[in-house]
Amino acid sequence: MVNEPHQSTVLPLGLPALSVSLPAEPPTVIGPPALALPRQVLPGFSSNLLVQAYDGEAATTAAVIAHAGVGVVHTIEHLGRKSTHFANARAAVALTRQSAPSADILIDRNRYSGKNRALVTDAMSTQWVTDQLTVLGLPWAMADPGFAYTVSDVARILAEAQVLPDRVIVPLAMPHEVLRDDAPAIVALINEQDKPVAVILEHKNDPCGAEGVVDGLIHLLHGASVPVLVLRTDTSALGAIAHGAVAAGVGTHSGLRHNFPIPPKPGGGPEKLAFVVPDLLTYVQADRFAKAYLLSPTLPMWQCGCWLCRGRNLDWIRASQHAVTAAFQHSVTVIAELGAQLQTRAVTTHPIQAWDDMVTTAQAAHGAASNPSGSPWAPQEFLAHWHHGNTQQPII
């Protein structure tokens, strides 16, 4: 029996855009694709840039992505429910098509995550992918393999996926160390088959902030002979696209910006509020932002010109009664604007050079913010890793 889809409470939209206590209504105009590099868009898709959200957030997500010009990866949120998950997927697709009829849509069954995650010994479902293609009418389906702990696990997933229909993307969720240490072996396995793959990395914080991971990812993106997506990431999505990913998904929650390892003991605190600071090219936790803002409230980089912020300082998000929704709307819009910036820069220079220019500018911008001790903010580690990887690639 299939359970009816869980829907999270959708906060009211259509309220005054400049209120700090109420979320704003996204513009109703459907925007052009934020980022669509030539010769690099997945067939049937219009954009390289995706937002990754839980299926229960489909209504809220659709209203924002339509204007932002990005697609969506609806990720099934398990919540302890027992179902085939198809009813949840169908509801998310229907809600998306109401507000964003032309948006690119993927469905991530998300069996590879959590403490009760599936393993590679748990078979993939042919029915699951067939229903995405035929019942939902999606141009691409995502398979539902378990978590790949080793290169041998990756090989098993790819081998078993060959019996699945055409137009199926194979998620490869793995520890970040596997990609870091064994990228050449993974590339060889990917190139022995013909299905697109979606790379998903596990790390307790940011996998791209770990030494060697970006280098491994770049090796895979440049060496693969099939289309590659990078999912469950953050602003590193732009770097992945610059290096050849056909699509990349930016998570709306910290748990969707990387795959969390299974904790050694149950528990864990609530998600911490974070939002993108455009000049820094990264998510910043609201508490850290507040301390820096208190020291230097007039810094130009604290101001944001997106449709939601309209030139206000970002501190209004933290003060809002609906801070989570405000942070989500702001961050999706800003990421789309950053994607458009990459697109514009790539008209006159190679996408890798365009991305590196954005990275080095963001690195320098960090120094304007201060810690309570008075020391400047250090640039996020992932920026240094991308700069290193960018400069190692021949730009033709």
Tab-separated table of C-alpha atoms in Angstrom:
chain	number	residue	atom	x	y	z
A	1	MET	CA	0.000	0.000	0.000
A	2	VAL	CA	1.357	3.439	-0.935
A	3	ASN	CA	1.046	6.112	1.717
A	4	GLU	CA	-0.221	9.518	0.685
A	5	PRO	CA	2.617	12.057	0.303
A	6	HIS	CA	3.678	14.042	3.324
A	7	GLN	CA	3.399	17.777	2.695
A	8	SER	CA	5.220	20.217	4.931
A	9	THR	CA	3.328	23.353	5.886
A	10	VAL	CA	3.674	25.882	3.091
A	11	LEU	CA	4.118	29.351	4.510
A	12	PRO	CA	1.792	31.946	2.983
A	13	LEU	CA	3.140	33.745	-0.027
A	14	GLY	CA	1.696	36.833	-1.677
A	15	LEU	CA	2.442	39.116	1.272
A	16	PRO	CA	4.334	42.424	1.419
A	17	ALA	CA	7.818	41.881	0.026
A	18	LEU	CA	9.558	44.261	2.419
A	19	SER	CA	8.130	42.907	5.657
A	20	VAL	CA	10.631	41.310	8.026
A	21	SER	CA	7.917	39.141	9.524
A	22	LEU	CA	6.239	37.683	6.452
A	23	PRO	CA	7.670	35.809	3.469
A	24	ALA	CA	7.378	37.452	0.076
A	25	GLU	CA	5.745	36.272	-3.119
A	26	PRO	CA	8.218	35.421	-5.893
A	27	PRO	CA	7.670	37.302	-9.159
A	28	THR	CA	5.182	35.474	-11.358
A	29	VAL	CA	7.194	35.959	-14.543
A	30	ILE	CA	8.888	32.708	-15.603
A	31	GLY	CA	12.556	33.461	-16.100
A	32	PRO	CA	14.938	32.119	-18.749
A	33	PRO	CA	17.406	29.373	-17.779
A	34	ALA	CA	19.887	30.843	-15.310
A	35	LEU	CA	22.772	28.761	-16.606
A	36	ALA	CA	22.866	26.725	-19.811
A	37	LEU	CA	26.355	26.389	-21.223
A	38	PRO	CA	26.444	25.529	-24.946
A	39	ARG	CA	26.757	21.850	-25.904
A	40	GLN	CA	26.505	20.851	-22.259
A	41	VAL	CA	22.814	20.625	-21.361
A	42	LEU	CA	21.351	17.159	-20.772
A	43	PRO	CA	19.050	16.290	-23.710
A	44	GLY	CA	15.501	17.214	-22.778
A	45	PHE	CA	16.664	19.735	-20.177
A	46	SER	CA	16.916	23.511	-20.521
A	47	SER	CA	19.348	24.354	-17.709
A	48	ASN	CA	22.517	23.115	-16.027
A	49	LEU	CA	21.509	24.424	-12.610
A	50	LEU	CA	19.116	22.595	-10.269
A	51	VAL	CA	17.792	23.131	-6.756
A	52	GLN	CA	17.608	20.031	-4.560
A	53	ALA	CA	14.704	20.054	-2.096
A	54	TYR	CA	12.558	17.554	-0.184
A	55	ASP	CA	9.409	16.339	-1.896
A	56	GLY	CA	7.165	17.860	0.786
A	57	GLU	CA	8.469	21.324	-0.122
A	58	ALA	CA	7.406	21.122	-3.765
A	59	ALA	CA	4.835	23.919	-3.687
A	60	THR	CA	7.186	26.414	-2.049
A	61	THR	CA	10.084	25.377	-4.271
A	62	ALA	CA	8.142	25.604	-7.525
A	63	ALA	CA	7.132	29.203	-6.925
A	64	VAL	CA	10.779	30.242	-6.633
A	65	ILE	CA	12.439	28.122	-9.332
A	66	ALA	CA	10.043	29.284	-12.040
A	67	HIS	CA	11.274	32.858	-11.758
A	68	ALA	CA	14.886	31.894	-11.003
A	69	GLY	CA	15.213	29.787	-14.157
A	70	VAL	CA	16.530	26.656	-12.460
A	71	GLY	CA	15.328	23.066	-12.337
A	72	VAL	CA	14.595	20.911	-9.306
A	73	VAL	CA	15.595	17.574	-7.811
A	74	HIS	CA	12.748	16.397	-5.595
A	75	THR	CA	14.362	14.243	-2.914
A	76	ILE	CA	12.103	11.794	-1.104
A	77	GLU	CA	12.200	12.567	2.622
A	78	HIS	CA	11.768	9.256	4.380
A	79	LEU	CA	10.452	10.412	7.768
A	80	GLY	CA	10.051	6.810	8.871
A	81	ARG	CA	7.181	6.201	6.465
A	82	LYS	CA	6.822	2.923	4.615
A	83	SER	CA	5.795	3.320	0.981
A	84	THR	CA	7.018	2.815	-2.545
A	85	HIS	CA	7.533	6.612	-2.586
A	86	PHE	CA	5.837	6.948	-5.969
A	87	ALA	CA	2.791	8.787	-4.627
A	88	ASN	CA	5.144	11.325	-3.052
A	89	ALA	CA	7.023	11.757	-6.317
A	90	ARG	CA	3.816	12.158	-8.306
A	91	ALA	CA	2.508	14.846	-5.934
A	92	ALA	CA	5.794	16.775	-6.100
A	93	VAL	CA	5.815	16.707	-9.907
A	94	ALA	CA	2.182	17.851	-10.102
A	95	LEU	CA	2.785	20.779	-7.738
A	96	THR	CA	5.891	21.798	-9.664
A	97	ARG	CA	4.104	21.782	-13.016
A	98	GLN	CA	1.401	24.082	-11.645
A	99	SER	CA	3.812	26.957	-10.968
A	100	ALA	CA	6.818	26.010	-13.094
A	101	PRO	CA	5.421	24.103	-16.078
A	102	SER	CA	8.671	24.125	-18.045
A	103	ALA	CA	11.069	23.389	-15.168
A	104	ASP	CA	13.520	20.500	-15.428
A	105	ILE	CA	12.568	17.827	-12.867
A	106	LEU	CA	14.422	14.870	-11.386
A	107	ILE	CA	13.248	12.511	-8.636
A	108	ASP	CA	15.789	11.215	-6.122
A	109	ARG	CA	14.434	8.261	-4.150
A	110	ASN	CA	17.226	8.866	-1.644
A	111	ARG	CA	17.677	5.225	-0.586
A	112	TYR	CA	21.440	5.721	-0.180
A	113	SER	CA	21.209	8.059	2.839
A	114	GLY	CA	20.404	7.852	6.532
A	115	LYS	CA	21.098	5.245	9.173
A	116	ASN	CA	18.825	2.719	7.435
A	117	ARG	CA	20.280	3.331	3.988
A	118	ALA	CA	20.111	0.726	1.280
A	119	LEU	CA	23.297	-1.089	0.291
A	120	VAL	CA	24.431	-2.224	-3.133
A	121	THR	CA	23.080	-5.679	-2.300
A	122	ASP	CA	19.580	-4.147	-2.255
A	123	ALA	CA	18.319	-4.407	-5.802
A	124	MET	CA	17.318	-1.378	-7.860
A	125	SER	CA	13.704	-1.184	-8.992
A	126	THR	CA	12.918	-1.277	-12.702
A	127	GLN	CA	9.353	-0.234	-11.918
A	128	TRP	CA	10.593	2.883	-10.133
A	129	VAL	CA	12.416	4.208	-13.192
A	130	THR	CA	9.744	3.071	-15.651
A	131	ASP	CA	7.057	4.956	-13.733
A	132	GLN	CA	9.126	8.160	-13.786
A	133	LEU	CA	9.412	7.950	-17.556
A	134	THR	CA	5.940	6.717	-18.501
A	135	VAL	CA	3.534	7.750	-15.727
A	136	LEU	CA	5.171	11.050	-14.745
A	137	GLY	CA	6.406	11.779	-18.265
A	138	LEU	CA	9.847	12.928	-17.148
A	139	PRO	CA	12.585	13.095	-19.795
A	140	TRP	CA	15.008	11.378	-17.400
A	141	ALA	CA	14.531	8.947	-14.525
A	142	MET	CA	16.901	8.405	-11.620
A	143	ALA	CA	17.651	4.870	-10.492
A	144	ASP	CA	17.503	3.994	-6.796
A	145	PRO	CA	20.729	2.168	-5.843
A	146	GLY	CA	22.118	1.915	-2.340
A	147	PHE	CA	25.233	3.533	-0.954
A	148	ALA	CA	28.550	2.576	-2.560
A	149	TYR	CA	31.194	2.197	0.153
A	150	THR	CA	33.952	1.041	-2.213
A	151	VAL	CA	35.025	1.112	-5.855
A	152	SER	CA	33.765	-2.481	-6.085
A	153	ASP	CA	30.351	-1.236	-4.973
A	154	VAL	CA	30.432	1.396	-7.713
A	155	ALA	CA	31.229	-1.322	-10.248
A	156	ARG	CA	28.318	-3.439	-9.035
A	157	ILE	CA	25.821	-0.548	-9.297
A	158	LEU	CA	26.915	0.348	-12.809
A	159	ALA	CA	26.835	-3.272	-13.960
A	160	GLU	CA	23.349	-3.896	-12.580
A	161	ALA	CA	22.034	-0.608	-13.998
A	162	GLN	CA	22.673	-1.827	-17.549
A	163	VAL	CA	19.400	-3.774	-17.507
A	164	LEU	CA	17.422	-0.598	-16.759
A	165	PRO	CA	15.661	1.280	-19.573
A	166	ASP	CA	17.224	4.051	-21.624
A	167	ARG	CA	17.184	7.632	-20.288
A	168	VAL	CA	18.055	6.562	-16.755
A	169	ILE	CA	20.607	8.398	-14.588
A	170	VAL	CA	22.549	6.251	-12.125
A	171	PRO	CA	23.287	7.906	-8.765
A	172	LEU	CA	26.694	7.056	-7.315
A	173	ALA	CA	26.599	7.984	-3.634
A	174	MET	CA	29.970	7.315	-2.037
A	175	PRO	CA	32.331	8.448	0.725
A	176	HIS	CA	34.340	11.475	-0.341
A	177	GLU	CA	37.535	9.478	0.267
A	178	VAL	CA	36.614	7.031	-2.507
A	179	LEU	CA	36.468	9.781	-5.106
A	180	ARG	CA	39.577	11.422	-3.671
A	181	ASP	CA	41.647	8.248	-3.740
A	182	ASP	CA	40.212	6.300	-6.672
A	183	ALA	CA	38.966	8.798	-9.262
A	184	PRO	CA	40.839	7.106	-12.164
A	185	ALA	CA	39.290	3.731	-11.326
A	186	ILE	CA	35.815	5.268	-11.091
A	187	VAL	CA	36.260	7.003	-14.445
A	188	ALA	CA	37.265	3.695	-16.029
A	189	LEU	CA	34.133	2.013	-14.670
A	190	ILE	CA	31.890	4.856	-15.813
A	191	ASN	CA	33.358	4.699	-19.305
A	192	GLU	CA	32.647	0.971	-19.615
A	193	GLN	CA	28.902	1.688	-19.693
A	194	ASP	CA	26.616	4.199	-21.404
A	195	LYS	CA	24.302	5.666	-18.764
A	196	PRO	CA	24.707	9.162	-17.265
A	197	VAL	CA	25.801	9.146	-13.631
A	198	ALA	CA	25.115	11.471	-10.701
A	199	VAL	CA	27.950	11.888	-8.203
A	200	ILE	CA	26.855	12.318	-4.565
A	201	LEU	CA	29.531	12.659	-1.890
A	202	GLU	CA	29.369	11.853	1.799
A	203	HIS	CA	31.063	14.134	4.318
A	204	LYS	CA	30.169	15.520	7.742
A	205	ASN	CA	30.536	19.103	6.467
A	206	ASP	CA	31.576	20.039	2.931
A	207	PRO	CA	33.254	17.340	0.814
A	208	CYS	CA	34.757	19.968	-1.493
A	209	GLY	CA	36.429	21.511	1.538
A	210	ALA	CA	38.437	18.324	2.072
A	211	GLU	CA	41.894	18.030	0.520
A	212	GLY	CA	41.962	16.239	-2.827
A	213	VAL	CA	38.209	15.887	-3.375
A	214	VAL	CA	37.862	18.714	-5.889
A	215	ASP	CA	40.857	17.346	-7.793
A	216	GLY	CA	39.173	13.939	-7.926
A	217	LEU	CA	35.898	15.463	-9.052
A	218	ILE	CA	37.603	17.471	-11.792
A	219	HIS	CA	39.426	14.318	-12.964
A	220	LEU	CA	36.099	12.521	-13.198
A	221	LEU	CA	34.325	15.382	-15.004
A	222	HIS	CA	37.079	15.706	-17.600
A	223	GLY	CA	37.623	11.962	-18.031
A	224	ALA	CA	34.070	10.632	-18.230
A	225	SER	CA	32.683	9.805	-21.664
A	226	VAL	CA	29.046	9.919	-20.470
A	227	PRO	CA	27.124	12.879	-19.025
A	228	VAL	CA	27.872	13.513	-15.345
A	229	LEU	CA	25.667	15.286	-12.799
A	230	VAL	CA	26.767	16.400	-9.333
A	231	LEU	CA	23.993	16.388	-6.740
A	232	ARG	CA	23.630	17.302	-3.069
A	233	THR	CA	26.121	20.112	-3.248
A	234	ASP	CA	26.319	23.868	-2.592
A	235	THR	CA	27.848	26.676	-4.638
A	236	SER	CA	30.443	24.142	-5.804
A	237	ALA	CA	27.696	23.248	-8.279
A	238	LEU	CA	28.904	26.181	-10.363
A	239	GLY	CA	32.444	24.817	-10.369
A	240	ALA	CA	31.221	21.381	-11.404
A	241	ILE	CA	29.269	22.895	-14.297
A	242	ALA	CA	32.258	25.007	-15.345
A	243	HIS	CA	34.286	21.788	-15.567
A	244	GLY	CA	31.727	19.947	-17.673
A	245	ALA	CA	28.908	18.621	-15.466
A	246	VAL	CA	25.668	18.611	-17.452
A	247	ALA	CA	23.775	19.535	-14.281
A	248	ALA	CA	24.392	20.164	-10.604
A	249	GLY	CA	21.960	20.394	-7.701
A	250	VAL	CA	22.287	22.901	-4.860
A	251	GLY	CA	20.630	21.682	-1.650
A	252	THR	CA	18.057	23.802	0.171
A	253	HIS	CA	19.040	22.204	3.502
A	254	SER	CA	22.442	21.353	4.950
A	255	GLY	CA	21.550	17.662	4.648
A	256	LEU	CA	20.956	18.158	0.925
A	257	ARG	CA	24.266	19.941	0.368
A	258	HIS	CA	26.160	16.735	1.134
A	259	ASN	CA	25.296	13.235	2.277
A	260	PHE	CA	25.731	12.953	6.038
A	261	PRO	CA	27.671	9.944	7.356
A	262	ILE	CA	25.847	7.649	9.758
A	263	PRO	CA	26.527	9.200	13.201
A	264	PRO	CA	28.301	7.067	15.818
A	265	LYS	CA	25.350	7.589	18.149
A	266	PRO	CA	21.733	8.672	17.599
A	267	GLY	CA	20.713	12.271	17.933
A	268	GLY	CA	22.008	15.536	16.630
A	269	GLY	CA	20.775	19.084	16.926
A	270	PRO	CA	18.379	20.945	14.678
A	271	GLU	CA	19.527	22.350	11.361
A	272	LYS	CA	21.283	25.693	11.696
A	273	LEU	CA	19.974	28.581	9.637
A	274	ALA	CA	22.298	29.557	6.786
A	275	PHE	CA	22.035	31.625	3.637
A	276	VAL	CA	24.217	32.584	0.691
A	277	VAL	CA	26.287	35.754	0.927
A	278	PRO	CA	26.731	36.557	-2.786
A	279	ASP	CA	30.148	38.252	-2.582
A	280	LEU	CA	31.548	35.326	-0.589
A	281	LEU	CA	30.176	32.705	-2.999
A	282	THR	CA	29.160	30.526	-0.070
A	283	TYR	CA	26.553	29.720	2.535
A	284	VAL	CA	27.191	31.403	5.901
A	285	GLN	CA	25.532	30.315	9.130
A	286	ALA	CA	23.248	33.030	10.477
A	287	ASP	CA	24.915	33.099	13.913
A	288	ARG	CA	28.338	33.681	12.386
A	289	PHE	CA	26.945	36.317	10.077
A	290	ALA	CA	25.293	38.132	12.994
A	291	LYS	CA	28.584	38.466	14.885
A	292	ALA	CA	30.388	39.862	11.847
A	293	TYR	CA	27.470	42.136	10.984
A	294	LEU	CA	27.462	43.596	14.494
A	295	LEU	CA	31.125	44.550	14.096
A	296	SER	CA	30.786	46.027	10.591
A	297	PRO	CA	27.115	46.636	9.702
A	298	THR	CA	27.904	48.964	6.792
A	299	LEU	CA	29.992	46.540	4.735
A	300	PRO	CA	28.707	46.706	1.132
A	301	MET	CA	28.771	42.904	0.827
A	302	TRP	CA	26.061	42.594	3.483
A	303	GLN	CA	23.626	44.219	1.050
A	304	CYS	CA	21.782	42.083	-1.492
A	305	GLY	CA	19.930	43.192	-4.597
A	306	CYS	CA	17.921	40.016	-5.269
A	307	TRP	CA	14.140	40.352	-5.782
A	308	LEU	CA	13.520	39.384	-2.166
A	309	CYS	CA	16.139	41.517	-0.412
A	310	ARG	CA	15.828	44.567	-2.687
A	311	GLY	CA	19.007	46.190	-1.461
A	312	ARG	CA	18.462	45.469	2.218
A	313	ASN	CA	21.163	44.184	4.533
A	314	LEU	CA	21.032	40.413	4.906
A	315	ASP	CA	20.413	40.779	8.635
A	316	TRP	CA	16.698	41.108	7.847
A	317	ILE	CA	16.616	37.388	6.994
A	318	ARG	CA	17.848	36.374	10.434
A	319	ALA	CA	15.332	38.730	12.074
A	320	SER	CA	12.361	37.468	10.084
A	321	GLN	CA	9.675	35.391	11.782
A	322	HIS	CA	9.881	33.157	8.730
A	323	ALA	CA	13.666	33.082	8.525
A	324	VAL	CA	13.862	29.563	7.078
A	325	THR	CA	11.613	30.422	4.130
A	326	ALA	CA	13.325	33.780	3.611
A	327	ALA	CA	16.772	32.150	3.629
A	328	PHE	CA	15.561	29.551	1.133
A	329	GLN	CA	14.004	32.081	-1.261
A	330	HIS	CA	17.011	34.385	-1.058
A	331	SER	CA	19.588	31.613	-1.509
A	332	VAL	CA	17.880	30.011	-4.513
A	333	THR	CA	17.567	33.400	-6.196
A	334	VAL	CA	21.183	34.344	-5.501
A	335	ILE	CA	22.513	30.997	-6.729
A	336	ALA	CA	20.564	31.499	-9.954
A	337	GLU	CA	22.054	34.985	-10.271
A	338	LEU	CA	25.549	33.576	-9.702
A	339	GLY	CA	24.829	30.999	-12.391
A	340	ALA	CA	23.773	33.756	-14.761
A	341	GLN	CA	26.961	35.621	-13.899
A	342	LEU	CA	29.004	32.540	-14.810
A	343	GLN	CA	27.029	32.256	-18.048
A	344	THR	CA	27.756	35.893	-18.949
A	345	ARG	CA	31.458	35.622	-18.139
A	346	ALA	CA	31.706	32.422	-20.184
A	347	VAL	CA	30.683	34.321	-23.315
A	348	THR	CA	34.088	36.008	-23.457
A	349	THR	CA	36.293	33.526	-21.616
A	350	HIS	CA	36.475	29.790	-20.938
A	351	PRO	CA	33.971	28.642	-18.251
A	352	ILE	CA	36.834	27.391	-16.064
A	353	GLN	CA	38.531	30.788	-16.204
A	354	ALA	CA	35.192	32.490	-15.561
A	355	TRP	CA	34.624	30.289	-12.497
A	356	ASP	CA	38.162	30.899	-11.247
A	357	ASP	CA	37.681	34.655	-11.516
A	358	MET	CA	34.583	34.320	-9.328
A	359	VAL	CA	36.480	32.113	-6.859
A	360	THR	CA	39.461	34.429	-6.430
A	361	THR	CA	37.197	37.459	-6.037
A	362	ALA	CA	35.274	35.642	-3.288
A	363	GLN	CA	38.500	34.621	-1.551
A	364	ALA	CA	39.604	38.247	-1.359
A	365	ALA	CA	36.174	39.406	-0.166
A	366	HIS	CA	36.311	37.220	2.953
A	367	GLY	CA	38.964	39.452	4.508
A	368	ALA	CA	36.551	42.368	4.861
A	369	ALA	CA	34.526	40.487	7.510
A	370	SER	CA	35.846	40.114	11.045
A	371	ASN	CA	35.594	37.572	13.838
A	372	PRO	CA	34.730	38.802	17.362
A	373	SER	CA	38.486	38.719	18.120
A	374	GLY	CA	39.071	41.228	15.333
A	375	SER	CA	40.830	38.783	13.023
A	376	PRO	CA	39.586	38.682	9.420
A	377	TRP	CA	37.514	35.820	8.115
A	378	ALA	CA	39.573	33.182	6.380
A	379	PRO	CA	38.264	32.139	2.961
A	380	GLN	CA	36.335	28.884	2.917
A	381	GLU	CA	38.595	25.921	2.141
A	382	PHE	CA	36.567	24.791	-0.864
A	383	LEU	CA	37.489	28.021	-2.665
A	384	ALA	CA	41.214	27.262	-2.398
A	385	HIS	CA	40.651	23.715	-3.651
A	386	TRP	CA	38.683	24.962	-6.657
A	387	HIS	CA	41.334	27.580	-7.452
A	388	HIS	CA	44.014	24.890	-7.369
A	389	GLY	CA	41.957	22.599	-9.587
A	390	ASN	CA	41.087	25.392	-11.993
A	391	THR	CA	44.715	26.327	-12.536
A	392	GLN	CA	45.776	22.727	-13.180
A	393	GLN	CA	43.498	22.393	-16.227
A	394	PRO	CA	44.566	23.428	-19.731
A	395	ILE	CA	42.029	25.975	-20.931
A	396	ILE	CA	41.434	25.505	-24.643
